[in-house]
Amino acid sequence: MRRDKLTSKFQMALADAQSLAVGHDHQFIEPIHLMSALLDQDNGTVRHLLSQADVNVNQLRSQLSEALERLPRVEGTAGEVHLSNDLTRLLNVTDKLAQTRKDQYISSELFVLAALEDRGQLGALLRKAGAAKGPVEQAIDKLR
């Protein structure tokens, strides 16, 4: 996946996710780091998108914080963090969704859709907070 194909907001969220991982002494940037960054983003679309899709955003935020605290901490890495395999896979799925939709850029909204369909931890947290594919897709269409 080419990072230059990410929207500028999505690129900033990825950088914020990296900072979040560094601040928590995590070795890898996980999907939950990125979703946390997207929810906290000023003027971002993800919080609004999820609200429009009747997702309990406060519950999701709380669950993401708890999940971040449970991740293993690594000392002595001098701030060196890498994208996890899970996040790389999700970003590739997001890229594929953008191509399928004939989008020129890869947006954070499509990351939410990819995460929702994923069987990993982030997908489970999204579904637990009330996210469903149909309402999220409708909210994305309204945003565009």
Short mmCIF file of C-alpha atoms in Angstrom, two decimals:
data_model
loop_
_atom_site.label_atom_id
_atom_site.label_comp_id
_atom_site.label_asym_id
_atom_site.label_seq_id
_atom_site.Cartn_x
_atom_site.Cartn_y
_atom_site.Cartn_z
CA MET A 1 0.00 0.00 0.00
CA ARG A 2 1.28 3.43 -0.93
CA ARG A 3 1.07 5.96 1.89
CA ASP A 4 0.85 8.80 -0.62
CA LYS A 5 -2.57 7.42 -1.62
CA LEU A 6 -3.91 8.08 1.89
CA THR A 7 -5.92 11.27 2.42
CA SER A 8 -4.02 13.91 4.38
CA LYS A 9 -6.29 13.38 7.41
CA PHE A 10 -5.65 9.63 7.27
CA GLN A 11 -1.89 10.24 7.04
CA MET A 12 -2.09 12.49 10.11
CA ALA A 13 -4.09 9.85 11.99
CA LEU A 14 -1.44 7.25 11.16
CA ALA A 15 1.25 9.59 12.52
CA ASP A 16 -0.87 10.16 15.65
CA ALA A 17 -1.27 6.38 16.03
CA GLN A 18 2.51 6.05 15.88
CA SER A 19 2.88 8.68 18.61
CA LEU A 20 0.28 6.87 20.69
CA ALA A 21 2.21 3.60 20.35
CA VAL A 22 5.49 5.31 21.27
CA GLY A 23 3.88 7.01 24.27
CA HIS A 24 2.59 3.67 25.57
CA ASP A 25 5.93 1.88 24.94
CA HIS A 26 4.32 -0.43 22.40
CA GLN A 27 6.51 -2.07 19.78
CA PHE A 28 3.84 -2.18 17.07
CA ILE A 29 1.19 0.20 15.77
CA GLU A 30 -2.00 -1.84 16.00
CA PRO A 31 -5.42 -1.18 14.46
CA ILE A 32 -6.66 -0.01 17.86
CA HIS A 33 -3.98 2.72 17.91
CA LEU A 34 -5.20 3.98 14.55
CA MET A 35 -8.88 3.88 15.49
CA SER A 36 -8.12 5.75 18.72
CA ALA A 37 -6.26 8.39 16.74
CA LEU A 38 -9.12 8.66 14.25
CA LEU A 39 -11.68 9.13 17.03
CA ASP A 40 -9.55 11.83 18.69
CA GLN A 41 -8.77 13.68 15.47
CA ASP A 42 -9.79 17.35 15.33
CA ASN A 43 -12.19 17.95 12.45
CA GLY A 44 -12.00 14.26 11.58
CA THR A 45 -14.90 12.41 10.03
CA VAL A 46 -14.76 9.07 11.86
CA ARG A 47 -16.45 10.14 15.11
CA HIS A 48 -19.25 11.80 13.13
CA LEU A 49 -19.52 8.82 10.78
CA LEU A 50 -19.89 6.36 13.63
CA SER A 51 -22.42 8.58 15.40
CA GLN A 52 -24.46 8.75 12.19
CA ALA A 53 -24.39 4.95 12.05
CA ASP A 54 -25.80 4.74 15.62
CA VAL A 55 -22.56 3.43 17.11
CA ASN A 56 -22.00 4.09 20.81
CA VAL A 57 -18.82 6.13 20.30
CA ASN A 58 -18.20 6.67 24.02
CA GLN A 59 -18.36 2.93 24.66
CA LEU A 60 -16.02 2.29 21.73
CA ARG A 61 -13.57 4.93 22.97
CA SER A 62 -13.58 3.41 26.45
CA GLN A 63 -13.03 -0.11 25.09
CA LEU A 64 -10.18 1.11 22.88
CA SER A 65 -8.47 2.73 25.89
CA GLU A 66 -8.78 -0.49 27.89
CA ALA A 67 -7.43 -2.52 24.97
CA LEU A 68 -4.46 -0.17 24.61
CA GLU A 69 -3.60 -0.57 28.28
CA ARG A 70 -3.58 -4.37 27.90
CA LEU A 71 -1.03 -4.36 25.07
CA PRO A 72 2.47 -5.44 26.09
CA ARG A 73 4.97 -2.69 26.82
CA VAL A 74 8.52 -2.91 25.54
CA GLU A 75 11.43 -0.99 27.03
CA GLY A 76 14.71 -0.18 25.37
CA THR A 77 13.43 0.14 21.81
CA ALA A 78 14.35 3.84 21.66
CA GLY A 79 10.97 4.72 20.21
CA GLU A 80 11.24 2.29 17.33
CA VAL A 81 7.76 1.11 16.34
CA HIS A 82 6.50 -0.76 13.30
CA LEU A 83 3.14 -1.40 11.70
CA SER A 84 1.73 -4.66 13.02
CA ASN A 85 0.78 -7.43 10.63
CA ASP A 86 -2.88 -6.86 11.57
CA LEU A 87 -2.71 -3.16 10.73
CA THR A 88 -0.84 -3.79 7.48
CA ARG A 89 -3.50 -6.31 6.45
CA LEU A 90 -6.33 -3.91 7.35
CA LEU A 91 -4.68 -1.09 5.41
CA ASN A 92 -4.39 -3.39 2.39
CA VAL A 93 -8.09 -4.27 2.68
CA THR A 94 -8.85 -0.54 2.91
CA ASP A 95 -6.80 0.05 -0.24
CA LYS A 96 -8.76 -2.68 -2.01
CA LEU A 97 -12.07 -1.10 -0.91
CA ALA A 98 -10.92 2.25 -2.30
CA GLN A 99 -10.01 0.62 -5.62
CA THR A 100 -13.36 -1.20 -5.76
CA ARG A 101 -15.16 2.10 -5.19
CA LYS A 102 -12.90 3.75 -7.79
CA ASP A 103 -11.71 6.27 -5.19
CA GLN A 104 -8.58 8.19 -6.02
CA TYR A 105 -7.48 8.26 -2.38
CA ILE A 106 -7.74 5.92 0.59
CA SER A 107 -9.89 7.49 3.30
CA SER A 108 -10.29 6.88 7.01
CA GLU A 109 -13.98 6.12 6.44
CA LEU A 110 -13.04 3.09 4.37
CA PHE A 111 -10.66 1.98 7.12
CA VAL A 112 -13.66 1.89 9.46
CA LEU A 113 -15.54 -0.26 6.96
CA ALA A 114 -12.56 -2.61 6.54
CA ALA A 115 -12.13 -2.88 10.33
CA LEU A 116 -15.80 -3.62 10.82
CA GLU A 117 -15.62 -6.63 8.51
CA ASP A 118 -12.38 -7.84 10.09
CA ARG A 119 -12.36 -10.74 12.54
CA GLY A 120 -9.70 -9.10 14.70
CA GLN A 121 -9.93 -7.20 17.95
CA LEU A 122 -10.92 -3.86 16.42
CA GLY A 123 -13.75 -5.42 14.42
CA ALA A 124 -15.07 -7.08 17.57
CA LEU A 125 -14.95 -3.79 19.50
CA LEU A 126 -16.76 -1.96 16.71
CA ARG A 127 -19.50 -4.57 16.56
CA LYS A 128 -19.81 -4.60 20.36
CA ALA A 129 -20.35 -0.83 20.27
CA GLY A 130 -23.19 -1.31 17.78
CA ALA A 131 -21.49 -0.88 14.41
CA ALA A 132 -23.00 -2.71 11.46
CA LYS A 133 -21.92 -2.73 7.81
CA GLY A 134 -25.16 -1.36 6.30
CA PRO A 135 -25.52 1.73 8.51
CA VAL A 136 -21.79 2.51 8.24
CA GLU A 137 -21.94 2.28 4.43
CA GLN A 138 -25.00 4.56 4.41
CA ALA A 139 -23.20 7.08 6.65
CA ILE A 140 -20.19 6.98 4.31
CA ASP A 141 -22.43 7.65 1.30
CA LYS A 142 -23.99 10.62 3.12
CA LEU A 143 -20.54 12.04 3.87
CA ARG A 144 -19.47 12.00 0.26
#
